[in-house]
């Protein structure tokens, strides 16, 4: 018989974030910009009232705990209210990525059985186009006032958000329920198969937020002004809609205008201290800053993830703009925080040239989320920063599977989730993602990283896009084939590209062949569709290899 | 039917703290000083091995999950190992306060049914004296090597710690179990009745630690060196034995030598950045610094709790020594964090004179722990910083009751725990403890704070100790009586004391009478025993009151 502690069984609930902000930081601001650049400002005290109005409106409509409520929206204050108004009642917030192919959106919404869809006015044409095939959505609510419905709305059963919530007041108490209840749903769009839904719980979301704010991760406080540039439909914008009220930070929601002028202007006007974004946002922003001489002096930290960050960007932001770049690796399945750059005393005391190398990695392991890297036999590889293996994760904010059991049992016997990534870990706990597991080339029992070769190929002046895929080899099992889309008008030779690459890698990593394509096949989210390349080149005959595998 | 999230059910366990430190901060140091001032140093990697040895030794001995294992020990590295070696196996660590009266220790250990008692060598005489009446303890283990048993050990069934763990190795995996299982036990010693045991769970301990490290609370990171001066037997030294490994901080365990020279030396030698202590430690330390001109430059924050901190101490530490004083209010029942001083942007931007007033309070509310302050009818009072009421708390690290059901049901219908404190909350979320509920004087339906009058009385040059108790009054129900123990040789008059007090308080708060005693009755933990005073003066006849109640 277990001897239980005699502590309170207070469940961890998402509504607690907002109740805290409303009580302890009532006057802290939320600033939101819409598609026209119009600004909206209010404070947690007012926002909390509106979230309670929304909750009551949903209940009056008939939304019950567990029901899915979808959004097609950018980062704005009404979307923020939905994060609480929906999940706080026990219903499930399903944030849909409007950039997916229409067929994928249809699949996702039908699979989720969403009942109501809240959408930005800008997505009205998209929603109109989708509507006939959306099987479960009963009502569309446009995120705006009555004027948002003006014009040629092609939808039946449509309401505007302000009218939807108008009849309700602040007199509402967030319900208490099992912390393991579902709170939110986010689909991952792989390059193969149908999207799969990650179904977060209140518990996982609260524990994740408490971990993400630690100084070993984002290091946020009430003094921060957080601007998520990463979209709220993509793994909850790194959880920032939860973190900000939890700590009483000011929140800046930039809407769809993410051109560098708008981003710089918001950072400067609102004294933004912390942002999360993909590297391309900062590529454009840095170009703009360099051209205009403008500054982003308030920004103490740029948290950049989604793909590895170019070292030059890290150095420039830090040295010229005083902004620390924290790389972050995550997944929708991880709520999404996996690893994040923070210096330890040991790393901080290294000479600059050595310390830099750690900043170029994808961050450190966090308390609460276990990482393991294993070889083909499932044995842990050394944490030496060199030996790559398949990365697995385990912890209270990692997925145990997918909504409706898609993809079946995904955990191993000890409860670990495969990430599909190949990575190294070093003695300081820093992770480097070297490849996707399905993209790695297994040559003579050793692994070759397609990503590293691609990165080198991108350094060639004539290369617009590069992809390395495995081609069958009778002796080595697999060998790398480099597929290149040249820059417009350029006509590089195979030899010039291999010459460019070969000095920087082990001889046996050098691709056996290079082929040129006019246009790379791409996914909806802008990634190269390697599966299509593999299929296209599966019978490609490699020239007699001059590159020995390491065992040779 | 509840729709559950599809997230991993990884329990929150205390052993995770140590596993994290061992994996991600293996070389970070733990420095420990014993009663003789001898220093012991090792790192998390080695400490984790010893904790695993201890775990196996306990299991081999026959300790099972839920069994209680007691300690009588100061802050040292073996005690630290017990925090993991005991709780990590699923057994319950019972930290006993060696400063209690012997009868209380006997009561506590028998009530807890402790099976093994681990003790510092310094407590051998105490243990020998207790042994005949300890009904359930089978074995005493002295925290040292074989030499610690030398001399006239009067105990049977005694072992030394090093021999106890010597036969075991690092090959041990911490078990996984229900996070609501009991992890640790700490008795509160009230001024009335028997001590009551607070039985922490793994869940409450982990959530508490994640909350305590936030920047809105202790704001700790891997760059900190934490020295708990508060004892590990007292609500787990503000949880520092958990926090330090969770974030990879260096830990300095000062042992029993807490004289100001030792404390200053340790801070300076080990570059301590953060400490937790009661005010008296800093009173002595500041005297020493002022006399010697020595410094504590590494110390960025002194977290001071247990009782309110004198404003002069806060100002001197901050202005002359560059050390921020964070007041903290907590209870054994709160694991122990309740509120803690951190500045919000609004408070930080106030003029110095106004900002100061917030630093003199007992800290701000934290995310995760709800506070309510209610009047006699249970109605919340305004958060105006003026209106005092009874303080209640609710949250995942607050107690739901006491071990073995002592004191019966203590929560109200909504799950709130009474703290026994009287407090105000202000618009910025800062708490001020004004009194203990049982000590407050209820005069004409209004509350008079005994603590505030006592603090004023202490300002009189002839007053050594002061206590205000309620005496029955026919018209006002209760009126304050001031009991004074004068300084040796002093002979103050009633009038001089009342004169000293009256300018600073409302007229109707002025005590109706002053009585002098030779010696105040004291509790084992050094508090004035008001219950004895109330009993002694229950029939005291007040002079005809000249002080009207506010209703008059």
Tab-separated table of N, CA and C in Angstrom, chain B residues 153-273:
chain	number	residue	atom	x	y	z
B	153	UNK	N	30.447	5.522	23.136
B	153	UNK	CA	29.133	5.470	22.505
B	153	UNK	C	28.165	4.692	23.383
B	154	UNK	N	27.122	5.334	23.846
B	154	UNK	CA	26.222	4.645	24.758
B	154	UNK	C	25.090	3.922	24.035
B	155	UNK	N	25.182	3.849	22.713
B	155	UNK	CA	24.055	3.277	21.969
B	155	UNK	C	24.322	1.853	21.519
B	156	UNK	N	23.289	1.052	21.575
B	156	UNK	CA	23.349	-0.255	20.913
B	156	UNK	C	22.884	-0.073	19.467
B	157	UNK	N	23.057	-1.095	18.675
B	157	UNK	CA	22.569	-1.081	17.289
B	157	UNK	C	23.028	0.153	16.534
B	158	UNK	N	24.243	0.561	16.747
B	158	UNK	CA	24.731	1.753	16.064
B	158	UNK	C	25.719	1.373	14.968
B	159	UNK	N	25.672	2.140	13.895
B	159	UNK	CA	26.617	1.946	12.795
B	159	UNK	C	27.156	3.311	12.407
B	160	UNK	N	28.238	3.334	11.662
B	160	UNK	CA	28.664	4.605	11.102
B	160	UNK	C	28.269	4.635	9.635
B	161	UNK	N	28.022	5.812	9.149
B	161	UNK	CA	27.471	6.021	7.805
B	161	UNK	C	28.357	5.429	6.719
B	162	UNK	N	29.655	5.683	6.822
B	162	UNK	CA	30.557	5.225	5.757
B	162	UNK	C	30.548	3.699	5.670
B	163	UNK	N	30.544	3.021	6.805
B	163	UNK	CA	30.472	1.557	6.770
B	163	UNK	C	29.102	1.092	6.271
B	164	UNK	N	28.070	1.857	6.636
B	164	UNK	CA	26.697	1.494	6.258
B	164	UNK	C	26.532	1.435	4.740
B	165	UNK	N	27.180	2.380	4.046
B	165	UNK	CA	26.989	2.439	2.588
B	165	UNK	C	28.125	1.766	1.819
B	166	UNK	N	29.182	1.364	2.525
B	166	UNK	CA	30.419	0.951	1.839
B	166	UNK	C	30.247	-0.239	0.901
B	167	UNK	N	29.362	-1.155	1.238
B	167	UNK	CA	29.271	-2.372	0.430
B	167	UNK	C	28.497	-2.218	-0.868
B	168	UNK	N	28.126	-1.017	-1.231
B	168	UNK	CA	27.241	-0.846	-2.391
B	168	UNK	C	27.886	0.039	-3.449
B	169	UNK	N	27.395	-0.098	-4.676
B	169	UNK	CA	28.027	0.604	-5.783
B	169	UNK	C	27.050	1.553	-6.487
B	170	UNK	N	27.460	2.027	-7.643
B	170	UNK	CA	26.663	3.012	-8.371
B	170	UNK	C	25.614	2.372	-9.275
B	171	UNK	N	25.598	1.054	-9.283
B	171	UNK	CA	24.726	0.349	-10.221
B	171	UNK	C	23.308	0.248	-9.664
B	172	UNK	N	22.611	1.330	-9.739
B	172	UNK	CA	21.263	1.387	-9.168
B	172	UNK	C	20.444	2.363	-10.002
B	173	UNK	N	19.223	1.987	-10.319
B	173	UNK	CA	18.319	2.883	-11.049
B	173	UNK	C	17.211	3.318	-10.102
B	174	UNK	N	17.037	4.608	-9.989
B	174	UNK	CA	15.974	5.114	-9.108
B	174	UNK	C	14.633	4.599	-9.586
B	175	UNK	N	13.817	4.086	-8.676
B	175	UNK	CA	12.532	3.534	-9.110
B	175	UNK	C	11.540	4.627	-9.498
B	176	UNK	N	10.579	4.264	-10.320
B	176	UNK	CA	9.490	5.161	-10.695
B	176	UNK	C	8.240	4.716	-9.933
B	177	UNK	N	7.493	5.687	-9.443
B	177	UNK	CA	6.264	5.359	-8.702
B	177	UNK	C	5.340	6.562	-8.710
B	178	UNK	N	4.210	6.429	-8.091
B	178	UNK	CA	3.188	7.470	-8.050
B	178	UNK	C	3.763	8.770	-7.472
B	179	UNK	N	3.618	9.856	-8.207
B	179	UNK	CA	4.202	11.116	-7.739
B	179	UNK	C	3.516	11.643	-6.487
B	180	UNK	N	2.361	11.107	-6.152
B	180	UNK	CA	1.676	11.544	-4.931
B	180	UNK	C	2.151	10.782	-3.699
B	181	UNK	N	3.075	9.845	-3.900
B	181	UNK	CA	3.633	9.123	-2.754
B	181	UNK	C	4.361	10.098	-1.837
B	182	UNK	N	4.342	9.781	-0.542
B	182	UNK	CA	5.016	10.631	0.442
B	182	UNK	C	6.520	10.591	0.217
B	183	UNK	N	7.172	11.727	0.377
B	183	UNK	CA	8.616	11.808	0.188
B	183	UNK	C	9.333	12.207	1.468
B	184	UNK	N	8.704	13.051	2.259
B	184	UNK	CA	9.408	13.638	3.388
B	184	UNK	C	8.394	14.114	4.416
B	185	UNK	N	8.900	14.260	5.635
B	185	UNK	CA	8.031	14.537	6.776
B	185	UNK	C	8.721	15.562	7.661
B	186	UNK	N	7.968	16.567	8.032
B	186	UNK	CA	8.540	17.626	8.869
B	186	UNK	C	7.461	18.064	9.847
B	187	UNK	N	7.788	18.040	11.137
B	187	UNK	CA	6.784	18.402	12.141
B	187	UNK	C	6.860	19.892	12.448
B	188	UNK	N	5.687	20.478	12.622
B	188	UNK	CA	5.631	21.866	13.078
B	188	UNK	C	5.439	21.841	14.575
B	189	UNK	N	6.155	22.731	15.259
B	189	UNK	CA	5.991	22.785	16.698
B	189	UNK	C	5.222	24.028	17.045
B	190	UNK	N	3.966	23.874	17.301
B	190	UNK	CA	3.143	25.013	17.680
B	190	UNK	C	3.398	25.373	19.129
B	191	UNK	N	2.774	26.447	19.565
B	191	UNK	CA	2.907	26.816	20.978
B	191	UNK	C	1.899	26.039	21.821
B	192	UNK	N	0.960	25.395	21.162
B	192	UNK	CA	-0.010	24.589	21.901
B	192	UNK	C	-0.071	23.201	21.279
B	193	UNK	N	-0.408	22.221	22.088
B	193	UNK	CA	-0.650	20.871	21.589
B	193	UNK	C	0.619	20.199	21.123
B	194	UNK	N	0.474	18.987	20.616
B	194	UNK	CA	1.613	18.232	20.130
B	194	UNK	C	2.026	18.708	18.743
B	195	UNK	N	3.292	18.510	18.391
B	195	UNK	CA	3.716	18.839	17.026
B	195	UNK	C	2.907	18.019	16.011
B	196	UNK	N	2.702	18.590	14.840
B	196	UNK	CA	1.943	17.918	13.787
B	196	UNK	C	2.844	17.738	12.566
B	197	UNK	N	2.718	16.576	11.920
B	197	UNK	CA	3.608	16.271	10.811
B	197	UNK	C	3.052	16.703	9.464
B	198	UNK	N	3.855	17.451	8.708
B	198	UNK	CA	3.501	17.784	7.324
B	198	UNK	C	4.165	16.733	6.444
B	199	UNK	N	3.347	16.018	5.684
B	199	UNK	CA	3.847	14.894	4.896
B	199	UNK	C	3.875	15.308	3.423
B	200	UNK	N	5.060	15.687	2.950
B	200	UNK	CA	5.213	16.145	1.560
B	200	UNK	C	5.134	14.964	0.597
B	201	UNK	N	4.752	15.257	-0.622
B	201	UNK	CA	4.781	14.238	-1.680
B	201	UNK	C	5.877	14.599	-2.677
B	202	UNK	N	6.236	13.643	-3.521
B	202	UNK	CA	7.187	13.935	-4.589
B	202	UNK	C	6.625	15.025	-5.492
B	203	UNK	N	5.359	14.905	-5.822
B	203	UNK	CA	4.723	15.909	-6.687
B	203	UNK	C	4.820	17.307	-6.087
B	204	UNK	N	4.425	17.449	-4.839
B	204	UNK	CA	4.430	18.782	-4.236
B	204	UNK	C	5.847	19.340	-4.187
B	205	UNK	N	6.805	18.471	-3.928
B	205	UNK	CA	8.198	18.926	-3.805
B	205	UNK	C	8.744	19.401	-5.153
B	206	UNK	N	8.434	18.665	-6.215
B	206	UNK	CA	8.961	19.043	-7.535
B	206	UNK	C	8.269	20.312	-8.043
B	207	UNK	N	6.965	20.387	-7.901
B	207	UNK	CA	6.265	21.593	-8.372
B	207	UNK	C	6.729	22.805	-7.561
B	208	UNK	N	6.891	22.617	-6.260
B	208	UNK	CA	7.385	23.705	-5.408
B	208	UNK	C	8.763	24.177	-5.873
B	209	UNK	N	9.641	23.233	-6.172
B	209	UNK	CA	11.003	23.612	-6.597
B	209	UNK	C	10.963	24.370	-7.918
B	210	UNK	N	10.126	23.918	-8.854
B	210	UNK	CA	10.030	24.612	-10.142
B	210	UNK	C	9.474	26.019	-9.963
B	211	UNK	N	8.594	26.186	-8.998
B	211	UNK	CA	8.048	27.514	-8.722
B	211	UNK	C	9.079	28.383	-8.002
B	212	UNK	N	9.812	27.792	-7.072
B	212	UNK	CA	10.739	28.566	-6.241
B	212	UNK	C	11.895	29.138	-7.054
B	213	UNK	N	12.286	28.458	-8.127
B	213	UNK	CA	13.419	28.933	-8.937
B	213	UNK	C	13.039	30.018	-9.932
B	214	UNK	N	11.764	30.244	-10.142
B	214	UNK	CA	11.331	31.256	-11.110
B	214	UNK	C	11.902	32.627	-10.744
B	215	UNK	N	12.030	33.474	-11.742
B	215	UNK	CA	12.504	34.829	-11.481
B	215	UNK	C	11.526	35.638	-10.635
B	216	UNK	N	10.276	35.238	-10.607
B	216	UNK	CA	9.313	35.887	-9.724
B	216	UNK	C	9.471	35.454	-8.281
B	217	UNK	N	10.351	34.480	-8.033
B	217	UNK	CA	10.619	34.032	-6.664
B	217	UNK	C	12.120	34.139	-6.427
B	218	UNK	N	12.832	33.019	-6.327
B	218	UNK	CA	14.251	33.087	-5.975
B	218	UNK	C	15.151	33.460	-7.149
B	219	UNK	N	14.680	33.220	-8.370
B	219	UNK	CA	15.454	33.642	-9.544
B	219	UNK	C	16.828	32.992	-9.628
B	220	UNK	N	16.890	31.700	-9.374
B	220	UNK	CA	18.176	31.001	-9.324
B	220	UNK	C	18.578	30.435	-10.678
B	221	UNK	N	19.892	30.285	-10.858
B	221	UNK	CA	20.386	29.676	-12.092
B	221	UNK	C	21.619	28.844	-11.809
B	222	UNK	N	22.115	28.188	-12.861
B	222	UNK	CA	23.324	27.369	-12.762
B	222	UNK	C	24.538	28.194	-12.354
B	223	UNK	N	24.433	29.509	-12.475
B	223	UNK	CA	25.566	30.363	-12.130
B	223	UNK	C	25.611	30.705	-10.637
B	224	UNK	N	24.584	30.300	-9.915
B	224	UNK	CA	24.533	30.626	-8.494
B	224	UNK	C	25.315	29.635	-7.640
B	225	UNK	N	25.777	30.154	-6.507
B	225	UNK	CA	26.305	29.324	-5.435
B	225	UNK	C	25.401	29.563	-4.230
B	226	UNK	N	24.700	28.521	-3.868
B	226	UNK	CA	23.643	28.634	-2.857
B	226	UNK	C	24.161	28.129	-1.519
B	227	UNK	N	24.009	28.928	-0.485
B	227	UNK	CA	24.365	28.470	0.851
B	227	UNK	C	23.152	28.579	1.768
B	228	UNK	N	22.522	27.462	2.075
B	228	UNK	CA	21.431	27.512	3.044
B	228	UNK	C	21.995	27.611	4.458
B	229	UNK	N	21.688	28.710	5.133
B	229	UNK	CA	22.022	28.826	6.556
B	229	UNK	C	20.830	28.324	7.366
B	230	UNK	N	19.637	28.571	6.864
B	230	UNK	CA	18.451	27.962	7.463
B	230	UNK	C	18.672	26.447	7.480
B	231	UNK	N	18.298	25.800	8.574
B	231	UNK	CA	18.625	24.372	8.707
B	231	UNK	C	17.794	23.447	7.812
B	232	UNK	N	18.439	22.382	7.364
B	232	UNK	CA	17.761	21.397	6.509
B	232	UNK	C	16.654	20.647	7.249
B	233	UNK	N	16.665	20.721	8.590
B	233	UNK	CA	15.580	20.051	9.328
B	233	UNK	C	14.369	20.960	9.476
B	234	UNK	N	14.475	22.181	9.001
B	234	UNK	CA	13.383	23.129	9.150
B	234	UNK	C	12.785	23.418	7.771
B	235	UNK	N	11.724	22.659	7.424
B	235	UNK	CA	11.082	22.810	6.114
B	235	UNK	C	12.112	22.728	4.985
B	236	UNK	N	13.042	21.795	5.139
B	236	UNK	CA	14.004	21.493	4.076
B	236	UNK	C	14.840	22.695	3.639
B	237	UNK	N	15.172	23.569	4.604
B	237	UNK	CA	16.035	24.716	4.301
B	237	UNK	C	15.537	25.471	3.065
B	238	UNK	N	14.275	25.821	3.101
B	238	UNK	CA	13.647	26.539	1.980
B	238	UNK	C	13.820	25.762	0.674
B	239	UNK	N	13.928	24.433	0.804
B	239	UNK	CA	13.929	23.583	-0.390
B	239	UNK	C	15.249	23.617	-1.161
B	240	UNK	N	16.256	24.284	-0.622
B	240	UNK	CA	17.530	24.419	-1.347
B	240	UNK	C	18.199	23.078	-1.693
B	241	UNK	N	18.061	22.015	-0.879
B	241	UNK	CA	18.667	20.747	-1.305
B	241	UNK	C	18.030	20.180	-2.586
B	242	UNK	N	16.853	20.661	-2.920
B	242	UNK	CA	16.226	20.251	-4.183
B	242	UNK	C	16.563	21.231	-5.305
B	243	UNK	N	16.545	22.513	-4.968
B	243	UNK	CA	16.745	23.544	-5.996
B	243	UNK	C	18.135	23.461	-6.621
B	244	UNK	N	19.138	23.278	-5.772
B	244	UNK	CA	20.516	23.352	-6.280
B	244	UNK	C	20.771	22.306	-7.377
B	245	UNK	N	20.496	21.022	-7.151
B	245	UNK	CA	20.714	20.075	-8.254
B	245	UNK	C	19.765	20.281	-9.436
B	246	UNK	N	18.565	20.756	-9.171
B	246	UNK	CA	17.607	20.960	-10.267
B	246	UNK	C	18.135	21.956	-11.289
B	247	UNK	N	18.910	22.935	-10.833
B	247	UNK	CA	19.417	23.959	-11.742
B	247	UNK	C	20.920	23.860	-11.938
B	248	UNK	N	21.571	22.931	-11.235
B	248	UNK	CA	23.016	22.793	-11.388
B	248	UNK	C	23.807	23.859	-10.658
B	249	UNK	N	23.256	24.402	-9.596
B	249	UNK	CA	23.985	25.408	-8.812
B	249	UNK	C	24.983	24.710	-7.893
B	250	UNK	N	26.040	25.445	-7.565
B	250	UNK	CA	26.964	24.987	-6.526
B	250	UNK	C	26.268	25.118	-5.173
B	251	UNK	N	26.543	24.174	-4.283
B	251	UNK	CA	25.876	24.162	-2.981
B	251	UNK	C	26.931	24.221	-1.875
B	252	UNK	N	26.742	25.135	-0.954
B	252	UNK	CA	27.654	25.252	0.188
B	252	UNK	C	26.861	24.965	1.457
B	253	UNK	N	27.283	23.918	2.176
B	253	UNK	CA	26.574	23.486	3.378
B	253	UNK	C	27.444	23.823	4.581
B	254	UNK	N	27.030	24.824	5.375
B	254	UNK	CA	27.954	25.414	6.354
B	254	UNK	C	28.097	24.646	7.661
B	255	UNK	N	27.332	23.568	7.858
B	255	UNK	CA	27.438	22.853	9.128
B	255	UNK	C	26.935	23.687	10.286
B	256	UNK	N	27.350	23.333	11.510
B	256	UNK	CA	26.797	24.029	12.678
B	256	UNK	C	27.480	25.352	13.005
B	257	UNK	N	28.632	25.638	12.394
B	257	UNK	CA	29.349	26.867	12.747
B	257	UNK	C	28.767	28.068	12.025
B	258	UNK	N	27.893	28.761	12.691
B	258	UNK	CA	27.207	29.880	12.047
B	258	UNK	C	27.564	31.212	12.688
B	259	UNK	N	28.709	31.243	13.369
B	259	UNK	CA	29.209	32.514	13.876
B	259	UNK	C	29.550	33.404	12.674
B	260	UNK	N	29.498	34.722	12.873
B	260	UNK	CA	29.649	35.620	11.718
B	260	UNK	C	30.986	35.473	11.004
B	261	UNK	N	32.045	35.155	11.718
B	261	UNK	CA	33.344	34.985	11.068
B	261	UNK	C	33.305	33.806	10.097
B	262	UNK	N	32.713	32.695	10.541
B	262	UNK	CA	32.603	31.516	9.663
B	262	UNK	C	31.721	31.817	8.456
B	263	UNK	N	30.605	32.493	8.715
B	263	UNK	CA	29.670	32.780	7.625
B	263	UNK	C	30.315	33.712	6.597
B	264	UNK	N	30.943	34.768	7.076
B	264	UNK	CA	31.603	35.695	6.142
B	264	UNK	C	32.709	34.970	5.370
B	265	UNK	N	33.469	34.140	6.076
B	265	UNK	CA	34.566	33.421	5.429
B	265	UNK	C	34.066	32.509	4.315
B	266	UNK	N	32.996	31.787	4.601
B	266	UNK	CA	32.446	30.875	3.585
B	266	UNK	C	31.906	31.642	2.380
B	267	UNK	N	31.185	32.712	2.648
B	267	UNK	CA	30.640	33.514	1.534
B	267	UNK	C	31.790	33.972	0.640
B	268	UNK	N	32.827	34.476	1.256
B	268	UNK	CA	33.941	35.040	0.512
B	268	UNK	C	34.767	33.942	-0.173
B	269	UNK	N	35.097	32.884	0.552
B	269	UNK	CA	35.940	31.825	-0.008
B	269	UNK	C	35.250	31.090	-1.146
B	270	UNK	N	33.951	30.856	-1.005
B	270	UNK	CA	33.243	30.025	-1.982
B	270	UNK	C	32.442	30.861	-2.976
B	271	UNK	N	32.585	32.169	-2.897
B	271	UNK	CA	31.835	33.061	-3.787
B	271	UNK	C	30.339	32.759	-3.766
B	272	UNK	N	29.802	32.681	-2.567
B	272	UNK	CA	28.366	32.431	-2.398
B	272	UNK	C	27.584	33.615	-2.969
B	273	UNK	N	26.564	33.302	-3.766
B	273	UNK	CA	25.749	34.370	-4.367
B	273	UNK	C	24.378	34.497	-3.719
